[in-house]
Coordinates of C-alpha atoms and ligand atoms in Angstrom, one line a residue:
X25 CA 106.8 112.5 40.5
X26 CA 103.5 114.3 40.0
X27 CA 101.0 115.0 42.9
X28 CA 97.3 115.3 42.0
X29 CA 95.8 117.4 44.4
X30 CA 92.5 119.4 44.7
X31 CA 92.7 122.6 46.3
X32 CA 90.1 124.0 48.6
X33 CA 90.2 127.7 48.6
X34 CA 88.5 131.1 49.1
X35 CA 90.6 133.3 46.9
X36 CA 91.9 135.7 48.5
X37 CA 95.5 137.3 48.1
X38 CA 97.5 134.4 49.0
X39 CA 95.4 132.2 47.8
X40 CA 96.2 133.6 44.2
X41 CA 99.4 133.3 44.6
X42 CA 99.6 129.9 45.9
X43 CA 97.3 128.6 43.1
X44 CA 99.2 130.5 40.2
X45 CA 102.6 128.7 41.6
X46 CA 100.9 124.9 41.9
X47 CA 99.3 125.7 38.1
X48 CA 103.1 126.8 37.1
X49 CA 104.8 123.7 38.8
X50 CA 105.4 120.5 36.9
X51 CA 104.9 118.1 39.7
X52 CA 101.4 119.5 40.5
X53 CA 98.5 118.4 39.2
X54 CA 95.5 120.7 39.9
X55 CA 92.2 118.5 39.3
X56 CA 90.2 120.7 40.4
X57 CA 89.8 124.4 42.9
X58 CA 86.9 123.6 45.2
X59 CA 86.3 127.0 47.1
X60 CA 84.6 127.6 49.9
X61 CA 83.5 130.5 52.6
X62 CA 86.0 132.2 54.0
X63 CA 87.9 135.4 53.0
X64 CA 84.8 136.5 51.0
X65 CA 81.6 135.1 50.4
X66 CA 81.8 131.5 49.0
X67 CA 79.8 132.8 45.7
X68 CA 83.0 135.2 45.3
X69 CA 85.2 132.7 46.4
X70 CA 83.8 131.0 43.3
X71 CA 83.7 133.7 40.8
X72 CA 87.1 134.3 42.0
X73 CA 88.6 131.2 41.3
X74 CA 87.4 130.8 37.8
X75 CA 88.9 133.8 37.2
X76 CA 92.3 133.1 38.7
X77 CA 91.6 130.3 36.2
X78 CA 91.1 132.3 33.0
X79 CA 93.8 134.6 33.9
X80 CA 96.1 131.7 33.5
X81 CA 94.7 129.7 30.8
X82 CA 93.6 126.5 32.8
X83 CA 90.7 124.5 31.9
X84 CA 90.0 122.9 35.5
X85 CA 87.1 122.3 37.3
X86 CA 85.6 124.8 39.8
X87 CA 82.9 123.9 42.6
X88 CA 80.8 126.4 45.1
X89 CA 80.7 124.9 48.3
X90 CA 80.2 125.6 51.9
X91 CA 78.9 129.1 52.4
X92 CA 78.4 129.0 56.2
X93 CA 79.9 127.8 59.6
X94 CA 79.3 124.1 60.4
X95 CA 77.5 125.7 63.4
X96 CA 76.5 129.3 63.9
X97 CA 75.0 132.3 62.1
X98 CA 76.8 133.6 58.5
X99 CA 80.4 135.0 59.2
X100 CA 82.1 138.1 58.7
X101 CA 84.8 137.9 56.2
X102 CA 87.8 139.4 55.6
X103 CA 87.7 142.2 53.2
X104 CA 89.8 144.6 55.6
X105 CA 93.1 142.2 54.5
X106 CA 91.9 141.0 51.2
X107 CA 89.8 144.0 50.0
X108 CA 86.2 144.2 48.7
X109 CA 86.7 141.6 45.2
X110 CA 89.2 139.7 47.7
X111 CA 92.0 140.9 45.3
X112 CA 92.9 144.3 47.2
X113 CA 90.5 146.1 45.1
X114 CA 92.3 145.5 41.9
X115 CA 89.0 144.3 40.2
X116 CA 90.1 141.9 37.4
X117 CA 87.6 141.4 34.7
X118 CA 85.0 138.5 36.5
X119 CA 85.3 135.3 34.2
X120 CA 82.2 134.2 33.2
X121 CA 82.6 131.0 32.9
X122 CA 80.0 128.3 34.4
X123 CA 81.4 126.3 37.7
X124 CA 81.1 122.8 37.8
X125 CA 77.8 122.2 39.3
X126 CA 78.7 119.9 42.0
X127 CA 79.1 120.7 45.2
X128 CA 82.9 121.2 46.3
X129 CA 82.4 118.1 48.6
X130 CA 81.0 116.0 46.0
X131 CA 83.6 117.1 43.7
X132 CA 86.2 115.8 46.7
X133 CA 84.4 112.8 46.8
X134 CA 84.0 111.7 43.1
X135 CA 87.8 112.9 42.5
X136 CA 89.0 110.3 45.6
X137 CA 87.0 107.6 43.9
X138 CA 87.7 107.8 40.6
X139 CA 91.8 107.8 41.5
X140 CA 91.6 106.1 45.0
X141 CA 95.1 106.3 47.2
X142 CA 96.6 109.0 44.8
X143 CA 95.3 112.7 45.4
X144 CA 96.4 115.1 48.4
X145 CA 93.5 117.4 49.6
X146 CA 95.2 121.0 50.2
X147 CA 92.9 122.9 52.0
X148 CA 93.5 126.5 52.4
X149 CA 90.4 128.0 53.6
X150 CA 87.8 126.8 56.2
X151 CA 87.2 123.1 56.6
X152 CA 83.5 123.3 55.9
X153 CA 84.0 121.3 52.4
X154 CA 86.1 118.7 53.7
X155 CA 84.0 118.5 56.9
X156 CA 81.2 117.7 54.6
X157 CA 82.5 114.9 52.6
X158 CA 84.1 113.2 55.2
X159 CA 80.4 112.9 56.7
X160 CA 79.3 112.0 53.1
X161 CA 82.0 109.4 52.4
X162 CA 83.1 108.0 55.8
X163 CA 85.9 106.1 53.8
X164 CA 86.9 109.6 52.4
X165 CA 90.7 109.1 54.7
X166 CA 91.0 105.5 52.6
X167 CA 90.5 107.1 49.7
X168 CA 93.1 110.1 49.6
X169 CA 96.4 110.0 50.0
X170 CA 97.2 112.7 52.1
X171 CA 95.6 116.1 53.4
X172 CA 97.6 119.1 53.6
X173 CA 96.0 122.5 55.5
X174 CA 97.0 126.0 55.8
X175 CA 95.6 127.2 59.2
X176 CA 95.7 126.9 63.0
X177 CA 98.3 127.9 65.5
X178 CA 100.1 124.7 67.6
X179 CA 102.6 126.7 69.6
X180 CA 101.9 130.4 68.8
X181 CA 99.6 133.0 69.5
X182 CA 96.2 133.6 67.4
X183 CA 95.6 136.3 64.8
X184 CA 91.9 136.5 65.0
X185 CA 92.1 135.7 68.9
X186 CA 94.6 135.4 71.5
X187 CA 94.6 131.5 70.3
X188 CA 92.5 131.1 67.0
X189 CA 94.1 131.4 63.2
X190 CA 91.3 132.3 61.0
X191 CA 90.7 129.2 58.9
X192 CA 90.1 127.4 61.9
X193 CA 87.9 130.0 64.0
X194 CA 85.7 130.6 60.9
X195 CA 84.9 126.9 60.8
X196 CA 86.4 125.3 64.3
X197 CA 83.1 122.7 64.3
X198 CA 84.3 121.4 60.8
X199 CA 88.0 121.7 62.0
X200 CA 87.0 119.8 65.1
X201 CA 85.6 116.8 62.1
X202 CA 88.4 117.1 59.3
X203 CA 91.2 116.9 62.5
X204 CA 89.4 114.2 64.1
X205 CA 89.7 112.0 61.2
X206 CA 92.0 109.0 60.5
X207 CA 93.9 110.5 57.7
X208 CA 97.5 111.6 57.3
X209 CA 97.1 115.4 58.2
X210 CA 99.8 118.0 57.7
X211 CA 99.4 121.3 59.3
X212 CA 101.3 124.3 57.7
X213 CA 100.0 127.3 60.4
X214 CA 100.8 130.5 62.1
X215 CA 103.9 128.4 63.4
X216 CA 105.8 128.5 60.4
X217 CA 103.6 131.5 57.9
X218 CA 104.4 134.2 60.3
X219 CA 108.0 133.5 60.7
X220 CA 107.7 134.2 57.1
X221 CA 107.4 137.9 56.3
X222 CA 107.9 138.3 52.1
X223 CA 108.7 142.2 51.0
X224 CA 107.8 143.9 48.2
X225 CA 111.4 142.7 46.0
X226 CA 109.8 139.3 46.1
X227 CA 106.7 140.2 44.6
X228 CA 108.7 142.6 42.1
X229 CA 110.9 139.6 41.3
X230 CA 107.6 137.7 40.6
X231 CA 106.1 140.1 38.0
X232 CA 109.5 140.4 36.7
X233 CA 109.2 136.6 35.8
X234 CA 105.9 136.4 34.5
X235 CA 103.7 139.8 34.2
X236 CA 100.9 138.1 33.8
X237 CA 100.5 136.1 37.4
X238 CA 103.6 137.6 38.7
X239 CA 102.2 140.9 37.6
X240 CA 98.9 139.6 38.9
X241 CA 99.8 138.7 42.5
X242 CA 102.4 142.1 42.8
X243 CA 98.9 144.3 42.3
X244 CA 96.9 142.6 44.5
X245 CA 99.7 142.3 47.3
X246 CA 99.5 146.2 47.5
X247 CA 96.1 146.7 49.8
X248 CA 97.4 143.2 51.7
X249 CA 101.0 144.9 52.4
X250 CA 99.4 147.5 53.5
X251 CA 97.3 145.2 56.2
X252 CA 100.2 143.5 57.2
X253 CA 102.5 146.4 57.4
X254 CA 100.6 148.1 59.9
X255 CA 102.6 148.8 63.4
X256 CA 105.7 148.1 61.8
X257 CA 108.7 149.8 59.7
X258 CA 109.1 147.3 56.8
X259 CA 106.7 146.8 54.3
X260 CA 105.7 143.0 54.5
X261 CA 103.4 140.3 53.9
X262 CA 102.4 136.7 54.2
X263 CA 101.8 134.4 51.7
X264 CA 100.5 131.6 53.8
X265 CA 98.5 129.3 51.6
X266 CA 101.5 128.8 49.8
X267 CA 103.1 126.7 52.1
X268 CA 100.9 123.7 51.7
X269 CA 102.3 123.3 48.3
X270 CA 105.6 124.3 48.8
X271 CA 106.0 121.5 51.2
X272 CA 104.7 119.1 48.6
X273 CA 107.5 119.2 46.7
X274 CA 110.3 120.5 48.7
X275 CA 109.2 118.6 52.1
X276 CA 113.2 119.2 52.8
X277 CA 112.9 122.7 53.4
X278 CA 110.4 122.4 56.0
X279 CA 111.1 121.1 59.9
X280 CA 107.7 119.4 61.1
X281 CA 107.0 117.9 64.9
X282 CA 104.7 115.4 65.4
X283 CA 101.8 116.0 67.6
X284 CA 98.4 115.2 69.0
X285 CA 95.7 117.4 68.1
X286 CA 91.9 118.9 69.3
X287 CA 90.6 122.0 68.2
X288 CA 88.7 124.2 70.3
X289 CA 84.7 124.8 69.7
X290 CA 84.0 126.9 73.1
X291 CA 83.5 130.7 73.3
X292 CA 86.8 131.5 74.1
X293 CA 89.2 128.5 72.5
X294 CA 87.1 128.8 69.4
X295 CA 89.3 127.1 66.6
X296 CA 92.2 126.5 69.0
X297 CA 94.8 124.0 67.7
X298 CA 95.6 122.3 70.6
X299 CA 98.7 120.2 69.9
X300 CA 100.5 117.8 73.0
X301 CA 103.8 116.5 71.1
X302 CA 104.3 113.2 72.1
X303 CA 104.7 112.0 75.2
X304 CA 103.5 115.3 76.9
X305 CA 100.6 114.5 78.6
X306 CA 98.6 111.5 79.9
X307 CA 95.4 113.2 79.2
X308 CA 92.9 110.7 77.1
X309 CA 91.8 114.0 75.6
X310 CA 95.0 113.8 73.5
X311 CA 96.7 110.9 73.5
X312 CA 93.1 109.1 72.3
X313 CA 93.0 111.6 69.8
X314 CA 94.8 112.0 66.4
X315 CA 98.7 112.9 65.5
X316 CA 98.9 115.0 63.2
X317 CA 102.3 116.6 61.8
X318 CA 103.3 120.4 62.3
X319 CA 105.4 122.8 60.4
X320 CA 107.2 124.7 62.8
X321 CA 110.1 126.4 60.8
X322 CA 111.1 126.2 56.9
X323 CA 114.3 127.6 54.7
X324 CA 112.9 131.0 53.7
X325 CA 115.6 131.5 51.2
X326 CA 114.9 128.0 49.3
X327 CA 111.3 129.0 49.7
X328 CA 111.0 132.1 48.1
X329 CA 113.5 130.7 45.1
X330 CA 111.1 127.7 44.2
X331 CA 108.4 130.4 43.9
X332 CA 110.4 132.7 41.8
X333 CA 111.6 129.7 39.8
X334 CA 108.0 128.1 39.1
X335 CA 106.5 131.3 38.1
X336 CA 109.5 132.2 35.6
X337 CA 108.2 129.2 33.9
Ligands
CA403 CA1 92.9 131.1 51.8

């Protein structure tokens, strides 16, 4: 079975990677990347994406679209993991080909219409974009099959706060609107990414594959290895956004609790996932609010095989 699904994103290291392994896959069919503010600038984020997108030879779609918070001034993004091009300073040759010129929520929203019931939304950046079409398109939950986000932290600590994963804090307004919504929501966070250090043989086995994304993704890795092997002895790092699409076809290898969900939008639970499995409270605050399902643990052997296995093809 193939799965349509548009891909929000704000490339980024792991966000490469994860959209190099759902172009490689068979049973994923990329409509469209919709990108969005995040780990750089959304007008990066775009640039970015069309050139993950020449690098390997897809035709798709590619839409700018939300380039601040939902509330709030600009943010700061994250060049100290992903570098200053969001590639760990590895500065690939910029495509120059034009973006779609719809907006990434319009895009969302045409896409949904045009092949109602059948396409999962895997966000992997701020919710901004989906925030905004679900406010465009009310029926947008009707419309999609599924929706499928890296961020947020149920039962583990924060890595931008105590209790905040970055996706979320960047946008927790928009978060607040996209979790809110009557939709089937998977939520791949800190919960399950963390548990899920990758060293540097993994990204040498994935270059080994394929030298062009393989080689692609073990390059830029270096300056995010680097961040993530800080205040440790191994050399490690996280390929979060991954996980989304991993789960998409292999939902076997992951282990997912149901819960009920609010996100934070105060000064200090800013883009707190705040998940009450069920039964755990009687407070209206969650049980009148959505369930959601959470990926608390997956098989990081299997995992790490289906990557190396998609992008030796
Ligand atoms: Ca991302």
């Amino acid at each position: 079975m193939t799965h349509k699904i548009i891909l929000d994103t704000d490339p980024g290291i792991d966000d490469a990677m994860a959209i190099f392994f759902a172009f490689q896959h068979p049973e994923i069919d990329v409509l469209g990347l919709t990108t969005v503010f995040g780990n750089v600038p959304v007008t990066m984020a775009a640039r970015n994406a069309v050139t993950l997108c020449d690098i390997a030879g897809q035709d798709i779609p590619v839409t700018q679209g939300v380039g601040m918070p939902w509330v709030g001034p600009e943010s700061t993004y994250a060049h100290f993991v992903h570098g200053d091009d969001g590639f760990g300073n590895t500065f690939p040759k910029a495509s120059e080909k034009p973006l779609d010129p719809r907006s990434s929520a319009q895009f969302i929203i045409d896409m949904a219409r045009q092949y109602p019931g059948e396409i999962t939304l895997v966000a992997i950046g701020p919710l901004g974009n989906l925030a905004l079409a679900l406010r465009l398109e009310p029926d947008l939950p009707k419309l999609v099959k599924g929706v499928s986000i890296m961020g947020g932290a149920a039962f583990v600590p924060g890595n931008v706060t105590p209790v905040a994963e970055a996706n979320i804090w960047n946008d927790a307004h928009a978060a607040a609107i996209v979790f809110a919504a009557d939709w089937k929501l998977t939520m791949f966070g800190l919960d399950v990414t963390l548990q899920t250090p990758f060293s540097p043989t993994f990204m040498d086995k994935l270059a080994d594959k394929n030298s062009t994304l393989g080689g692609f993704v073990k390059d830029a890795s270096q300056f995010y290895m680097d961040f993530y092997s800080q205040n440790r002895d191994d050399k490690v790092c996280f390929f979060h956004d991954a996980f989304p699409l991993a789960h998409l076809i292999h939902p076997e290898l992951f282990t997912v609790t149901e819960g009920q969900v609010r996100v934070g939008t105060g000064e200090l639970d800013r883009g707190q996932t705040v998940v009450a499995p069920a039964g755990t409270t009687a407070s209206p605050l969650w049980t009148e609010a959505q369930t959601i399902n959470v990926a608390t643990k997956v098989e990081h052997d299997k995992l790490e095989q289906l990557f190396i296995d998609a992008y030796a093809l």
